[in-house]
XYZ file of C-alpha atoms in Angstrom:
241
model
C -10.961 30.945 -22.258
C -8.206 29.534 -24.506
C -9.244 26.534 -26.552
C -7.264 24.077 -24.296
C -9.110 25.501 -21.221
C -12.471 25.355 -22.947
C -11.825 21.642 -23.657
C -11.182 21.027 -19.971
C -14.367 22.849 -18.980
C -16.433 21.043 -21.655
C -15.991 17.671 -19.985
C -19.217 16.229 -18.707
C -19.103 16.053 -14.890
C -21.045 13.500 -13.013
C -21.361 12.174 -9.417
C -22.217 8.731 -8.098
C -24.362 9.070 -4.973
C -25.600 6.467 -2.653
C -25.818 5.404 0.944
C -22.854 3.592 2.464
C -22.334 -0.149 1.438
C -24.784 0.368 -1.438
C -22.446 -0.490 -4.518
C -21.006 2.866 -5.254
C -17.507 1.575 -5.530
C -18.597 -1.223 -7.923
C -20.199 1.281 -10.294
C -17.211 3.588 -10.007
C -14.844 0.800 -11.037
C -17.085 -0.108 -13.981
C -17.265 3.421 -15.293
C -13.580 4.141 -14.673
C -12.701 1.214 -16.909
C -14.303 2.963 -19.933
C -11.738 4.639 -22.098
C -13.746 7.862 -22.343
C -14.403 8.138 -18.663
C -12.328 8.926 -15.579
C -14.225 8.195 -12.407
C -12.327 8.570 -9.154
C -13.112 7.894 -5.465
C -13.210 10.291 -2.521
C -12.870 13.573 -4.398
C -14.869 15.208 -1.572
C -14.981 18.457 -3.511
C -17.116 20.306 -0.977
C -14.557 20.042 1.624
C -11.373 19.781 -0.379
C -12.028 22.339 -3.138
C -15.189 24.403 -2.852
C -14.777 25.579 0.822
C -11.020 26.522 0.491
C -11.771 28.280 -2.832
C -14.616 30.216 -1.230
C -12.207 31.257 1.522
C -9.930 32.804 -1.152
C -12.523 34.250 -3.441
C -14.742 35.991 -0.904
C -11.972 38.045 0.691
C -10.595 38.896 -2.752
C -13.966 40.202 -3.929
C -14.409 42.149 -0.715
C -11.073 43.782 -1.211
C -11.952 44.756 -4.733
C -15.089 46.406 -3.429
C -13.075 48.354 -0.834
C -10.592 49.377 -3.504
C -13.428 50.687 -5.681
C -14.650 52.891 -2.910
C -11.173 54.452 -2.289
C -9.647 54.528 -5.762
C -10.149 56.350 -9.024
C -11.833 54.413 -11.929
C -8.569 53.769 -13.829
C -7.114 51.931 -10.822
C -10.332 50.023 -10.225
C -10.481 48.848 -13.924
C -7.362 46.860 -13.373
C -9.042 44.649 -10.766
C -12.308 42.842 -11.550
C -14.320 40.951 -9.041
C -14.778 37.170 -9.766
C -18.345 36.530 -10.743
C -20.306 33.294 -10.315
C -19.152 31.865 -13.599
C -15.573 32.581 -12.878
C -15.882 30.934 -9.403
C -17.449 27.826 -11.071
C -14.634 27.666 -13.622
C -11.962 28.040 -10.889
C -13.499 25.302 -8.871
C -13.876 22.998 -11.901
C -10.335 23.591 -13.015
C -9.054 22.818 -9.569
C -11.110 19.696 -9.350
C -10.055 18.390 -12.839
C -6.406 19.296 -12.433
C -6.144 17.637 -9.009
C -7.195 14.234 -10.407
C -4.542 11.608 -9.480
C -2.702 10.647 -12.652
C -4.198 13.521 -14.586
C -6.670 13.357 -17.428
C -5.795 12.252 -20.940
C -7.259 14.148 -23.946
C -9.596 11.225 -24.785
C -11.320 11.463 -21.418
C -14.515 13.401 -22.122
C -16.478 12.412 -18.956
C -15.224 12.924 -15.380
C -16.968 11.471 -12.383
C -16.508 11.005 -8.627
C -17.881 8.755 -6.000
C -17.472 9.979 -2.467
C -19.488 8.604 0.543
C -20.619 12.139 1.319
C -21.869 13.016 -2.173
C -25.368 12.035 -1.308
C -25.493 14.586 1.491
C -24.340 17.487 -0.791
C -26.291 17.014 -3.979
C -27.692 20.593 -3.925
C -24.308 22.106 -3.204
C -22.624 19.979 -5.873
C -25.235 21.108 -8.433
C -24.651 24.722 -7.479
C -20.865 24.316 -7.971
C -21.137 22.233 -11.143
C -24.415 23.320 -12.894
C -23.975 20.899 -15.794
C -23.244 17.890 -13.428
C -25.356 14.723 -13.699
C -26.063 12.402 -10.650
C -26.267 8.597 -10.647
C -28.062 7.395 -7.550
C -27.443 3.723 -6.608
C -29.816 2.249 -4.104
C -29.398 -1.099 -2.320
C -31.901 -2.962 -0.222
C -31.680 -1.543 3.322
C -31.492 -4.955 4.900
C -28.374 -5.891 2.891
C -26.876 -2.510 3.721
C -27.296 -3.306 7.361
C -25.712 -6.832 7.006
C -22.772 -5.428 5.037
C -22.274 -2.604 7.611
C -22.302 -5.100 10.529
C -19.682 -7.231 8.781
C -17.418 -4.237 8.211
C -18.171 -2.694 11.693
C -19.227 -5.360 14.180
C -20.747 -3.998 17.447
C -18.041 -3.624 20.056
C -15.420 -2.238 17.749
C -14.173 1.382 17.755
C -17.028 3.911 18.188
C -19.705 1.195 18.101
C -18.438 -0.192 21.403
C -21.639 0.677 23.207
C -23.987 0.188 20.238
C -25.873 -3.057 19.919
C -26.850 -4.585 16.623
C -30.429 -3.728 17.230
C -29.832 0.006 17.988
C -27.378 0.182 15.061
C -30.070 -1.238 12.785
C -32.475 1.516 13.866
C -29.895 4.266 13.326
C -28.928 2.968 9.869
C -32.474 2.374 8.730
C -33.385 6.056 9.690
C -30.361 7.365 7.816
C -31.039 5.114 4.849
C -34.514 6.379 4.534
C -33.595 9.967 5.000
C -30.735 9.961 2.433
C -32.875 8.262 -0.275
C -35.815 10.561 0.365
C -33.586 13.651 0.058
C -31.960 12.397 -3.139
C -35.401 11.622 -4.658
C -36.581 15.045 -3.615
C -33.624 16.607 -5.425
C -34.527 14.487 -8.507
C -37.896 16.158 -8.757
C -36.211 19.426 -9.650
C -33.484 17.890 -11.815
C -35.164 15.036 -13.723
C -32.968 15.426 -16.715
C -29.777 15.176 -14.640
C -30.711 12.328 -12.339
C -30.594 8.572 -12.897
C -31.511 5.932 -10.342
C -30.533 2.225 -10.387
C -30.586 -0.681 -7.942
C -27.482 -2.372 -6.741
C -29.101 -5.742 -7.128
C -29.940 -5.049 -10.805
C -26.328 -3.898 -11.398
C -24.961 -7.142 -10.079
C -27.593 -9.341 -11.814
C -27.622 -7.509 -15.162
C -24.443 -5.499 -15.315
C -24.336 -5.099 -19.109
C -27.890 -3.817 -19.336
C -27.548 -1.386 -16.418
C -24.178 -0.059 -17.637
C -25.651 0.536 -21.002
C -28.437 2.502 -19.490
C -25.947 4.592 -17.417
C -23.740 5.292 -20.408
C -26.760 6.507 -22.455
C -27.804 8.771 -19.599
C -24.316 10.318 -19.531
C -24.500 10.913 -23.276
C -22.113 8.169 -24.492
C -22.715 6.111 -27.550
C -22.264 2.616 -26.029
C -20.018 -0.030 -27.563
C -20.822 -3.616 -26.507
C -17.145 -4.630 -26.421
C -16.308 -1.713 -24.119
C -19.323 -2.548 -21.924
C -18.049 -6.190 -21.505
C -14.549 -4.894 -20.762
C -15.843 -2.547 -18.043
C -17.893 -5.373 -16.450
C -14.968 -7.772 -16.516
C -12.595 -5.251 -14.961
C -15.065 -4.334 -12.167
C -15.729 -8.033 -11.552
C -19.116 -7.753 -9.854
C -19.712 -10.334 -7.176
C -22.226 -13.008 -8.047
C -25.638 -12.380 -6.522
C -26.563 -14.105 -3.238
C -29.214 -16.724 -3.850
C -31.159 -17.949 -0.888
C -34.064 -20.349 -0.542
C -32.674 -23.922 -0.429
């Protein structure tokens, strides 16, 4: 690749994963405020990039095979099938070049938070082999309360779903998503970092420092303070009185 293209491909890719209403948006805002990081929302690369790219690449490779079977070697040499590395590069280029607002040269880390990321960790790792994953977990009871505030029973598709049945459905999904992510982590320990939403809210500077080190950034305390102030995490809920 030309030097400019190599610079694009050299960016560290990461994905924020987590169950819905678990603080992924807060972490995304914090990281996006860092000058060396661009972290967007709703990239949905499996559906928006990988699958359409696959629909283009697979027929192309198939046509090259057919051409090889019916042409002489000189004709075939002009057409080379796209291997796995080329496919990854094409998908990565498409992902990075489609970022809203583009990427400045000082951005060396690119991340995405999409609600569906946690369901596609294996696929994302296959598409982006160097990618890192930040898994944010929130207490399941608070996830339920937040979900009920956003989607009260009786609205839209929850019209026939009581709060009790919704709690059961969400609890099962919450357990399943976390278990699958932690199973993924066993095979990718160096590329997986886990944090609690409650810790991010209570100790944002400390947790953000840990995340930056995980990504490979040398932290700057002023930059960390800036990221926290821009994201403006909500004060923790204190109960007991």
